[in-house]
XYZ file of C-alpha atoms in Angstrom:
669
model
C 11.677 -39.431 -56.972
C 11.311 -35.988 -55.331
C 8.296 -34.416 -53.682
C 8.847 -31.311 -55.779
C 8.284 -33.176 -59.058
C 4.896 -34.330 -57.787
C 3.922 -30.809 -56.748
C 5.009 -29.417 -60.101
C 2.864 -31.971 -61.927
C -0.128 -31.031 -59.762
C 0.350 -27.302 -60.340
C 0.606 -27.964 -64.088
C -2.739 -29.808 -63.803
C -1.182 -33.128 -64.804
C -3.184 -34.729 -62.032
C -2.775 -38.416 -62.929
C 0.979 -37.944 -63.180
C 0.929 -36.129 -59.836
C -0.880 -39.096 -58.253
C 1.737 -41.535 -59.531
C 4.670 -39.359 -58.445
C 3.268 -38.639 -54.984
C 2.347 -42.290 -54.409
C 5.842 -43.385 -55.398
C 7.447 -40.739 -53.176
C 5.283 -41.853 -50.237
C 6.227 -45.505 -50.722
C 9.921 -44.657 -50.803
C 9.774 -42.331 -47.794
C 11.357 -44.043 -44.770
C 10.103 -41.704 -42.028
C 6.316 -41.545 -42.148
C 6.266 -38.836 -39.501
C 8.482 -36.487 -41.509
C 7.098 -33.201 -42.802
C 7.825 -34.203 -46.411
C 5.855 -37.443 -46.081
C 2.882 -35.732 -44.466
C 2.986 -32.965 -47.062
C 2.992 -35.566 -49.843
C -0.028 -37.258 -48.293
C -1.952 -33.984 -48.092
C -1.182 -33.132 -51.730
C -2.086 -36.691 -52.681
C -5.578 -36.163 -51.267
C -5.933 -33.105 -53.498
C -4.631 -35.063 -56.502
C -7.057 -37.923 -55.840
C -9.911 -35.416 -55.708
C -8.776 -33.847 -58.978
C -8.763 -37.226 -60.763
C -12.148 -38.159 -59.320
C -10.794 -40.871 -57.019
C -12.976 -39.710 -54.149
C -12.951 -42.973 -52.232
C -9.161 -43.027 -52.139
C -9.128 -39.382 -51.081
C -11.582 -40.124 -48.254
C -9.627 -43.152 -47.016
C -6.342 -41.262 -47.007
C -8.000 -38.324 -45.274
C -9.227 -40.614 -42.497
C -5.685 -41.945 -42.085
C -4.339 -38.429 -41.618
C -7.060 -37.700 -39.063
C -5.255 -40.203 -36.812
C -1.896 -38.431 -37.223
C 0.115 -37.352 -34.172
C 0.722 -34.002 -35.881
C -1.974 -31.585 -34.669
C -1.793 -29.348 -37.756
C -2.113 -32.288 -40.121
C -4.955 -33.738 -38.077
C -6.829 -30.417 -38.115
C -6.309 -30.043 -41.864
C -7.542 -33.605 -42.483
C -10.685 -33.041 -40.406
C -11.590 -29.997 -42.481
C -10.763 -31.779 -45.734
C -12.912 -34.734 -44.685
C -15.922 -32.474 -44.111
C -15.438 -31.015 -47.571
C -15.084 -34.405 -49.235
C -18.149 -35.885 -47.565
C -20.219 -32.862 -48.559
C -19.665 -33.739 -52.226
C -21.516 -36.412 -54.135
C -18.869 -38.987 -53.444
C -21.065 -41.888 -54.435
C -21.452 -40.590 -57.992
C -18.602 -41.642 -60.277
C -16.840 -38.665 -61.833
C -16.463 -38.622 -65.597
C -12.714 -38.206 -65.206
C -12.458 -41.197 -62.895
C -9.845 -43.678 -64.071
C -11.092 -47.077 -65.128
C -8.561 -48.848 -62.928
C -9.538 -47.245 -59.607
C -12.076 -48.494 -57.028
C -15.520 -46.982 -57.277
C -18.170 -46.795 -54.605
C -20.501 -49.781 -54.799
C -24.224 -49.245 -54.927
C -25.952 -50.763 -51.926
C -28.780 -53.190 -52.559
C -30.614 -52.482 -49.314
C -31.412 -54.331 -46.129
C -34.341 -55.954 -44.353
C -36.919 -53.694 -42.738
C -36.585 -55.578 -39.445
C -33.736 -57.354 -37.679
C -33.860 -60.793 -36.102
C -35.798 -62.421 -38.950
C -34.972 -66.142 -38.996
C -32.906 -67.254 -41.978
C -32.427 -70.882 -42.972
C -28.816 -71.977 -43.444
C -29.648 -75.110 -45.409
C -26.527 -77.149 -46.038
C -24.142 -74.228 -45.556
C -21.255 -74.705 -43.143
C -22.099 -78.085 -41.606
C -23.012 -78.498 -37.924
C -21.236 -76.191 -35.482
C -22.267 -78.077 -32.343
C -21.139 -81.392 -33.794
C -17.863 -79.913 -35.088
C -17.130 -78.369 -31.680
C -18.045 -81.512 -29.735
C -15.996 -83.833 -31.947
C -13.001 -81.496 -31.934
C -12.961 -81.038 -28.180
C -13.585 -84.723 -27.425
C -10.778 -85.862 -29.671
C -8.414 -83.150 -28.451
C -8.971 -83.990 -24.778
C -8.555 -87.653 -25.637
C -5.292 -86.960 -27.436
C -3.830 -85.025 -24.535
C -4.952 -87.749 -22.112
C -3.263 -90.501 -24.125
C -0.100 -88.457 -24.456
C -0.175 -87.718 -20.739
C -0.385 -91.461 -20.060
C 2.616 -92.062 -22.311
C 4.651 -89.497 -20.434
C 3.669 -91.076 -17.117
C 4.831 -94.471 -18.345
C 8.045 -92.908 -19.677
C 8.748 -91.622 -16.189
C 8.517 -95.234 -15.038
C 5.574 -95.446 -12.674
C 5.670 -98.684 -10.583
C 1.930 -98.477 -9.967
C -0.136 -98.269 -13.189
C -3.332 -97.293 -11.319
C -1.558 -94.405 -9.631
C 0.003 -93.479 -12.968
C -3.445 -93.448 -14.604
C -4.885 -91.270 -11.837
C -1.896 -88.950 -12.034
C -2.235 -88.626 -15.843
C -5.969 -87.864 -15.682
C -5.481 -85.318 -12.912
C -2.656 -83.540 -14.713
C -4.649 -83.497 -17.975
C -7.745 -82.007 -16.341
C -5.825 -79.401 -14.332
C -3.707 -78.393 -17.306
C -6.713 -77.955 -19.590
C -8.632 -75.982 -16.969
C -5.629 -73.713 -16.564
C -5.318 -73.356 -20.336
C -9.015 -72.506 -20.629
C -8.965 -69.705 -18.080
C -5.459 -68.298 -18.402
C -4.840 -68.344 -22.155
C -7.015 -65.202 -22.705
C -4.902 -63.302 -20.177
C -1.772 -64.439 -21.948
C -3.250 -63.214 -25.228
C -4.053 -59.865 -23.594
C -0.384 -59.426 -22.747
C 0.878 -60.454 -26.180
C -1.706 -58.312 -28.017
C -0.738 -55.258 -26.003
C 2.959 -55.862 -26.485
C 2.968 -56.799 -30.169
C 0.223 -54.550 -31.555
C -0.221 -51.800 -28.931
C -3.874 -52.684 -28.491
C -5.812 -50.252 -26.290
C -9.076 -50.917 -24.456
C -11.955 -48.549 -25.201
C -15.506 -48.098 -23.955
C -18.681 -48.549 -25.969
C -19.113 -44.784 -26.277
C -15.867 -44.466 -28.273
C -16.873 -47.257 -30.625
C -20.271 -45.621 -31.035
C -18.645 -42.292 -31.881
C -16.748 -44.031 -34.687
C -19.747 -46.050 -35.883
C -23.193 -45.159 -34.479
C -24.918 -48.237 -35.907
C -22.299 -50.492 -34.339
C -23.102 -49.118 -30.888
C -26.784 -49.833 -31.459
C -26.106 -53.373 -32.723
C -23.857 -54.226 -29.759
C -26.518 -53.060 -27.298
C -29.270 -54.896 -29.180
C -27.446 -58.243 -29.355
C -26.201 -58.109 -25.764
C -29.707 -57.297 -24.583
C -31.405 -59.996 -26.669
C -28.860 -62.684 -25.780
C -28.484 -61.620 -22.141
C -24.770 -60.975 -22.590
C -22.422 -58.637 -20.850
C -20.864 -56.152 -23.261
C -17.527 -57.695 -24.252
C -14.293 -55.920 -23.509
C -13.691 -53.766 -26.572
C -10.259 -53.085 -28.008
C -8.829 -51.095 -30.908
C -5.424 -51.606 -32.521
C -4.017 -48.495 -34.197
C -3.254 -50.236 -37.479
C -4.818 -49.370 -40.825
C -5.041 -52.991 -41.978
C -8.753 -53.802 -41.463
C -9.395 -56.811 -39.236
C -11.504 -57.959 -36.289
C -11.280 -60.937 -33.928
C -12.663 -62.327 -30.676
C -11.082 -64.477 -27.986
C -11.665 -65.468 -24.374
C -12.877 -68.306 -22.175
C -16.445 -67.329 -21.183
C -19.047 -65.218 -23.034
C -19.270 -62.632 -20.261
C -15.499 -62.132 -20.202
C -14.884 -62.146 -23.946
C -12.648 -59.678 -25.761
C -13.643 -58.158 -29.117
C -10.783 -56.360 -30.839
C -10.749 -54.512 -34.156
C -8.171 -52.436 -35.987
C -8.505 -48.761 -36.832
C -8.497 -49.729 -40.509
C -11.981 -51.184 -40.110
C -13.340 -47.664 -39.550
C -11.234 -46.314 -42.412
C -12.296 -48.689 -45.168
C -15.842 -49.686 -44.189
C -19.088 -47.732 -44.022
C -21.127 -47.513 -40.828
C -23.537 -50.351 -41.655
C -20.672 -52.593 -42.809
C -18.751 -52.071 -39.572
C -21.882 -53.039 -37.651
C -22.132 -56.351 -39.531
C -18.495 -57.130 -38.690
C -19.113 -56.512 -34.987
C -22.272 -58.635 -35.216
C -20.213 -61.419 -36.808
C -17.731 -61.318 -33.915
C -20.555 -61.247 -31.369
C -21.882 -64.354 -33.114
C -18.692 -66.161 -32.095
C -19.396 -65.193 -28.483
C -23.063 -66.231 -28.591
C -22.112 -69.606 -30.085
C -19.261 -70.138 -27.586
C -17.053 -71.198 -30.504
C -14.471 -68.526 -29.610
C -13.923 -70.338 -26.306
C -13.681 -73.718 -28.041
C -11.095 -72.270 -30.432
C -9.121 -70.813 -27.529
C -8.884 -74.185 -25.786
C -8.445 -76.279 -28.939
C -5.615 -74.042 -30.149
C -3.871 -74.488 -26.814
C -4.312 -78.280 -26.901
C -2.830 -78.520 -30.391
C 0.224 -76.670 -29.132
C 0.421 -79.034 -26.142
C 0.561 -81.971 -28.560
C 3.469 -80.343 -30.353
C 5.287 -79.584 -27.092
C 4.882 -83.206 -25.954
C 6.174 -84.346 -29.353
C 9.270 -82.146 -28.992
C 9.907 -83.295 -25.409
C 9.440 -87.000 -26.137
C 11.623 -86.784 -29.254
C 14.489 -85.347 -27.196
C 14.059 -88.112 -24.607
C 14.053 -90.722 -27.363
C 17.337 -89.423 -28.775
C 19.095 -89.176 -25.435
C 21.046 -91.815 -23.538
C 19.776 -94.093 -20.831
C 17.514 -97.106 -20.630
C 16.518 -98.513 -24.042
C 13.026 -99.293 -22.789
C 12.454 -95.662 -21.825
C 13.936 -94.496 -25.131
C 11.595 -96.797 -27.046
C 8.581 -95.554 -25.100
C 9.655 -91.969 -25.733
C 9.986 -92.584 -29.471
C 6.505 -94.131 -29.557
C 5.103 -91.173 -27.633
C 6.812 -88.735 -30.020
C 5.292 -90.512 -33.022
C 1.813 -90.523 -31.475
C 2.120 -86.882 -30.414
C 3.074 -85.814 -33.941
C 0.159 -87.758 -35.458
C -2.184 -86.148 -32.921
C -0.709 -82.738 -33.704
C -1.434 -83.172 -37.439
C -4.945 -84.552 -36.821
C -5.644 -81.824 -34.257
C -4.504 -79.119 -36.672
C -6.961 -80.265 -39.348
C -9.754 -80.600 -36.798
C -9.013 -77.059 -35.697
C -9.075 -75.803 -39.279
C -12.422 -77.507 -39.926
C -13.899 -76.022 -36.755
C -12.527 -72.608 -37.696
C -14.194 -72.699 -41.139
C -17.486 -73.981 -39.732
C -17.691 -71.269 -37.087
C -17.167 -68.547 -39.712
C -20.245 -69.688 -41.624
C -22.338 -69.641 -38.449
C -21.055 -66.222 -37.406
C -21.889 -64.869 -40.886
C -25.404 -66.292 -40.516
C -25.775 -64.739 -37.064
C -24.699 -61.341 -38.379
C -27.160 -61.558 -41.273
C -30.035 -62.354 -38.897
C -29.062 -59.798 -36.239
C -28.588 -56.862 -38.607
C -30.943 -57.830 -41.424
C -28.092 -56.799 -43.698
C -26.358 -59.808 -45.339
C -25.409 -57.583 -48.261
C -23.554 -55.314 -45.838
C -21.420 -58.204 -44.602
C -20.702 -59.353 -48.183
C -19.588 -55.828 -48.965
C -17.530 -55.704 -45.766
C -15.635 -58.903 -46.627
C -14.743 -57.577 -50.078
C -13.724 -54.159 -48.742
C -11.621 -55.735 -45.970
C -9.768 -57.627 -48.705
C -9.335 -54.367 -50.596
C -8.099 -52.600 -47.454
C -5.511 -55.293 -46.734
C -4.329 -55.082 -50.325
C -4.272 -51.281 -50.320
C -2.298 -51.112 -47.080
C 0.111 -53.635 -48.554
C 0.877 -51.163 -51.338
C 1.706 -48.450 -48.779
C 4.017 -50.524 -46.620
C 7.283 -52.075 -47.771
C 6.941 -54.861 -45.206
C 3.824 -57.081 -44.809
C 1.694 -56.433 -41.732
C 2.650 -58.438 -38.640
C -0.870 -57.836 -37.286
C -2.539 -59.497 -40.267
C -0.116 -62.422 -40.265
C -0.184 -62.853 -36.488
C -3.987 -62.878 -36.186
C -4.736 -64.794 -39.381
C -6.516 -67.701 -37.661
C -8.539 -65.440 -35.341
C -9.482 -62.692 -37.808
C -12.731 -62.329 -39.734
C -10.897 -62.715 -43.041
C -7.972 -64.838 -44.225
C -5.433 -62.269 -45.412
C -3.908 -64.784 -47.832
C -7.143 -64.703 -49.834
C -7.185 -60.901 -49.996
C -5.065 -60.582 -53.122
C -7.660 -61.874 -55.581
C -10.795 -60.330 -54.044
C -9.086 -57.023 -53.278
C -7.721 -56.837 -56.789
C -11.194 -57.283 -58.264
C -12.646 -54.571 -56.027
C -10.030 -52.069 -57.181
C -11.569 -52.068 -60.644
C -15.115 -53.162 -59.913
C -17.703 -50.530 -60.639
C -19.519 -53.665 -61.829
C -19.618 -56.384 -59.119
C -19.636 -59.024 -61.868
C -15.884 -58.482 -62.148
C -15.565 -59.603 -58.552
C -17.815 -62.536 -59.368
C -15.413 -63.790 -62.022
C -12.665 -63.980 -59.409
C -15.032 -66.111 -57.292
C -15.319 -68.714 -60.083
C -12.073 -70.314 -58.891
C -13.347 -70.451 -55.293
C -16.607 -72.071 -56.322
C -15.622 -74.543 -59.030
C -11.914 -75.280 -59.197
C -11.195 -78.568 -57.349
C -7.938 -77.033 -56.146
C -10.108 -74.538 -54.251
C -11.654 -77.367 -52.231
C -8.211 -78.899 -51.657
C -6.671 -75.607 -50.558
C -9.610 -74.850 -48.279
C -8.739 -77.925 -46.208
C -5.590 -76.084 -45.154
C -7.295 -72.736 -44.588
C -8.624 -71.174 -41.403
C -11.519 -69.567 -43.309
C -13.938 -70.653 -46.023
C -13.058 -69.324 -49.463
C -14.514 -65.850 -49.937
C -16.669 -66.852 -52.899
C -18.439 -69.490 -50.795
C -19.106 -67.027 -47.973
C -20.497 -64.419 -50.362
C -22.663 -67.058 -52.010
C -24.133 -68.073 -48.632
C -24.795 -64.426 -47.720
C -26.474 -63.878 -51.089
C -28.894 -66.735 -50.364
C -29.721 -65.076 -47.024
C -30.449 -61.813 -48.846
C -32.796 -63.656 -51.203
C -34.647 -65.194 -48.235
C -35.149 -61.682 -46.863
C -36.540 -60.536 -50.205
C -33.540 -58.322 -50.948
C -31.688 -57.824 -54.220
C -28.122 -59.107 -54.076
C -25.114 -56.911 -54.738
C -23.025 -59.801 -56.044
C -25.008 -61.770 -58.582
C -23.840 -65.177 -57.441
C -26.623 -66.785 -59.470
C -24.874 -65.540 -62.603
C -21.550 -66.819 -61.235
C -23.074 -70.259 -60.590
C -24.576 -70.219 -64.076
C -21.234 -69.328 -65.622
C -19.565 -72.012 -63.559
C -21.871 -74.647 -65.036
C -20.571 -73.771 -68.499
C -16.943 -74.408 -67.527
C -15.175 -77.346 -69.132
C -15.470 -79.985 -66.394
C -13.097 -82.328 -68.179
C -10.458 -79.618 -68.206
C -11.115 -78.677 -64.568
C -11.031 -82.180 -63.089
C -8.752 -83.763 -65.683
C -6.053 -81.206 -64.952
C -6.612 -81.617 -61.218
C -6.145 -85.393 -61.191
C -3.234 -85.119 -63.618
C -1.672 -82.547 -61.300
C -2.054 -84.920 -58.355
C -0.186 -87.595 -60.345
C 2.330 -84.947 -61.364
C 2.844 -83.988 -57.723
C 3.926 -87.591 -57.023
C 6.064 -87.783 -60.180
C 9.365 -88.544 -58.443
C 7.836 -91.259 -56.257
C 6.025 -92.877 -59.184
C 9.208 -92.833 -61.268
C 11.267 -94.380 -58.450
C 8.878 -97.270 -57.786
C 8.254 -97.840 -61.507
C 12.002 -98.284 -61.993
C 12.192 -100.603 -58.993
C 9.278 -102.663 -60.325
C 10.973 -103.036 -63.735
C 14.160 -104.279 -62.061
C 12.255 -106.808 -59.925
C 10.129 -108.066 -62.832
C 13.208 -108.580 -65.019
C 15.140 -110.094 -62.078
C 18.135 -108.009 -63.066
C 20.337 -106.953 -60.100
C 21.800 -103.997 -61.970
C 18.361 -102.686 -62.859
C 17.114 -103.180 -59.296
C 19.913 -100.838 -58.179
C 20.007 -98.361 -61.043
C 16.496 -98.296 -62.558
C 14.855 -96.635 -59.504
C 17.333 -93.746 -59.811
C 16.680 -93.463 -63.534
C 12.924 -93.483 -62.885
C 13.358 -90.894 -60.142
C 15.283 -88.615 -62.499
C 12.753 -89.015 -65.315
C 9.916 -88.250 -62.868
C 11.683 -85.089 -61.682
C 12.284 -83.869 -65.242
C 8.723 -84.565 -66.433
C 7.288 -82.830 -63.376
C 9.600 -79.855 -63.897
C 8.784 -79.476 -67.600
C 5.018 -79.568 -66.938
C 5.170 -77.437 -63.798
C 7.448 -74.883 -65.447
C 6.439 -74.932 -69.154
C 8.053 -73.022 -72.013
C 7.779 -69.282 -71.424
C 9.232 -67.917 -74.649
C 5.779 -66.943 -75.942
C 4.409 -65.752 -72.570
C 1.528 -63.318 -73.308
C 1.385 -59.825 -71.856
C -1.503 -59.634 -69.402
C -2.607 -58.014 -66.122
C -3.212 -59.198 -62.572
C -7.035 -59.176 -62.760
C -7.079 -61.314 -65.911
C -4.834 -63.867 -64.221
C -7.013 -63.876 -61.095
C -10.142 -64.459 -63.193
C -8.906 -67.717 -64.720
C -11.084 -70.483 -63.196
C -8.704 -73.181 -64.480
C -5.591 -71.838 -62.711
C -3.545 -74.349 -60.721
C -0.956 -74.124 -57.945
C 1.184 -76.730 -59.751
C 0.744 -76.142 -63.481
C 2.353 -72.733 -64.072
C 0.849 -70.344 -66.625
C 3.499 -68.259 -68.440
C 2.708 -64.536 -68.290
C 4.247 -61.083 -68.627
C 3.337 -58.261 -66.255
C 4.290 -54.591 -66.182
C 4.081 -52.570 -63.007
C 5.869 -51.173 -59.992
C 7.704 -53.126 -57.292
C 6.081 -51.934 -54.077
C 7.736 -54.023 -51.361
C 8.805 -57.405 -50.049
C 6.524 -60.399 -49.919
C 7.901 -62.007 -46.747
C 6.023 -61.030 -43.587
C 8.281 -59.396 -41.033
C 11.509 -60.553 -42.757
C 13.766 -57.629 -43.639
C 16.015 -59.771 -45.844
C 13.202 -61.512 -47.720
C 13.879 -62.220 -51.396
C 10.257 -62.296 -52.601
C 8.679 -59.134 -54.025
C 5.300 -57.530 -54.671
C 4.417 -56.110 -58.081
C 1.491 -53.765 -58.628
C 0.041 -53.046 -62.053
C -2.958 -50.894 -62.988
C -5.365 -53.579 -61.722
C -3.845 -55.104 -58.637
C -0.978 -56.665 -56.745
C 0.761 -60.037 -57.036
C 3.588 -61.749 -55.162
C 6.755 -62.592 -57.118
C 8.762 -65.522 -55.786
C 12.484 -65.359 -56.461
C 14.798 -68.389 -56.581
C 18.576 -68.162 -56.726
C 20.692 -70.795 -58.466
C 22.690 -70.906 -55.209
C 19.695 -71.968 -53.133
C 18.686 -70.451 -49.764
C 22.060 -68.710 -49.336
C 21.610 -66.990 -52.694
C 18.042 -65.994 -51.764
C 19.281 -64.473 -48.520
C 22.052 -62.510 -50.227
C 19.643 -61.256 -52.899
C 17.195 -60.134 -50.219
C 19.923 -58.454 -48.211
C 21.816 -56.693 -51.028
C 19.503 -56.079 -53.977
C 15.827 -56.052 -53.050
C 15.824 -52.660 -51.338
C 17.294 -50.971 -54.433
C 14.577 -52.503 -56.641
C 11.588 -51.357 -54.574
C 9.835 -48.421 -56.197
C 11.080 -49.161 -59.720
C 8.893 -49.693 -62.773
C 9.575 -53.188 -64.098
C 8.549 -55.837 -66.563
C 8.268 -59.328 -65.088
C 8.077 -62.719 -66.793
C 7.073 -65.756 -64.765
C 4.714 -68.653 -64.151
C 1.395 -67.642 -62.554
C -0.102 -70.002 -59.979
C -3.331 -69.858 -58.001
C -3.930 -71.166 -54.514
C -5.650 -69.492 -51.567
C -3.023 -66.826 -52.249
C -2.042 -66.355 -55.933
C 1.587 -65.781 -56.874
C 4.051 -65.828 -59.755
C 7.301 -67.786 -59.846
C 9.699 -65.232 -61.287
C 11.784 -65.977 -64.391
C 13.155 -62.551 -65.225
C 12.707 -59.011 -63.987
C 13.811 -55.980 -66.008
C 13.569 -52.438 -64.669
C 13.190 -49.268 -66.693
C 16.790 -48.301 -65.871
C 18.109 -51.503 -67.428
C 18.627 -53.625 -64.297
C 17.974 -57.315 -65.028
C 17.291 -59.959 -62.379
C 17.144 -63.633 -63.357
C 15.447 -66.271 -61.222
C 16.139 -70.008 -61.468
C 13.183 -72.081 -60.261
C 13.996 -74.974 -62.635
C 17.756 -75.004 -62.069
C 18.080 -77.489 -59.205
C 15.304 -79.717 -60.571
C 17.240 -80.143 -63.805
C 20.461 -80.770 -61.857
C 18.839 -83.344 -59.582
C 16.840 -85.031 -62.349
C 19.743 -85.226 -64.779
C 22.180 -86.257 -62.056
C 19.869 -89.038 -60.884
C 19.544 -90.424 -64.413
C 23.324 -90.321 -64.998
C 24.020 -91.977 -61.638
C 21.422 -94.667 -62.351
C 22.896 -95.443 -65.772
C 26.393 -95.547 -64.259
C 25.258 -98.048 -61.604
C 23.539 -100.256 -64.201
C 26.643 -100.311 -66.383
C 29.010 -100.806 -63.411
C 27.085 -103.758 -61.984
C 26.873 -105.431 -65.404
C 30.634 -105.195 -65.765
């Protein structure tokens, strides 16, 4: 796709075609500093303006204002002044139905600092922090004792003293030095730069005022402020003490969010500092890693030569360390979710603008999704700071997709139905660093109501619609899916039980394998149902299904463009991203030759597919991050890619049944 074809379409006033051609050229352009790429971006701004997509034009213009090319930067600054002088907030009659439109703001409280009741939202932060830290210190102490005994101390009292001393010193060191280590890694990996408050204020005047207000009211020193020159919007805080905290955001926050929304994000991060939970997370994260390191060390000792008593002690320590690592991880996840609720509440009180933070969360999701369409590789920043960031990037696909088409926030609300009512949402949230977006927006909406404000996302309507959902279908499918998930195990033990009950030696040997095979086949047929009549649909419709499951696949056909790989930072990844008129979805590929086939497909074929218009058939699934297991992909130029998710399940299930029958027959003879 050439730049010239896009320019010709623009000059012929085929503006929508020009947008598509220029976007495709930009995605396929390898050197984003080349004159052709920059020229395409400048013409794309003009094309967006011509089609009425003013918000996209403004966002792209702000990106070019950060260009290293002085001429481009100067042009973008002038274009930005022109764009902002127009009535950008009024939808143009020519505006395409499938493009994001500026949301109307519902207003904010007349005064800041008004107390807002949290009710039952989020649990108890103090209790969560205290329990997490107590258990984590206890875990490391016990593991330290095990290591002391492994080393063979002749004096248990000295060994106990030594273990306690080492534990305390190590955790003190972790508390104070881990932020410095993070400083080094952030600078190296993401080229983070430190800035003063004046620079932040020049980018967002209200943010400067909010930082001063909160630091003054809470008697805090202004945190060290950092900016990462990445257009993926995110923000995070880390450190050991409130007066030495670091608050880092990406440049994309200023690109995608309005002034008042940026201020609520900064207030949210300052809430982490005021509550000290950022420090607890810093230490707890370190302690979880210590558990894993002790597990690895003890496991190696247990496998090595030497005294059997020491090997046995090492194996016990490895087992305990792994259990503590798993328990510590879930404690950390619970603390992480709880602290997000409290930081949201703090931001709502401090700014008097809970609607602004709701809007910010949705627009951050949109920004992450939009940047994903521009880049062929997923952002290492978003993946690397997932646990620390204000928003879980894995949840961005559904919310960001809804925002792309939501002139009416009710469309976003329908996507939140899954978050609020699907039991898989609760299950998936246990493994998430952040609460589900729908639950956060619901809490912020209740804060807006307490302040006497209208809400931008009518969560009352969403709750009302949720009450009309078929509960038997929701929970019946969930519990059936849980049974389905254990299908192989159930089949194996059912076969074993039949053999024992009948006291038949051949059945005791062969029936478990037959049961295992039957369980695998049943699970496969339900998980990957018949797709011959898969309906044509779009990404938003799939996202809006409140009954969607991560196990029970929903056959579907999508049409769109392949815009990049789905594997973060992996240049030979076999998974893909498809974008249709409504949004983006991950396509998971599976070769019949297993991981080797996936690698070869990612290395040899994926790059040639990116940028092509395709039709995709697959099984849609919904978790924190939705995706589709690919069945077949067909491009406009006739290229066909087949994926084989059921292949090895059928081989293993059928093989297990045949082997079981063979053993039964052999033993009988």
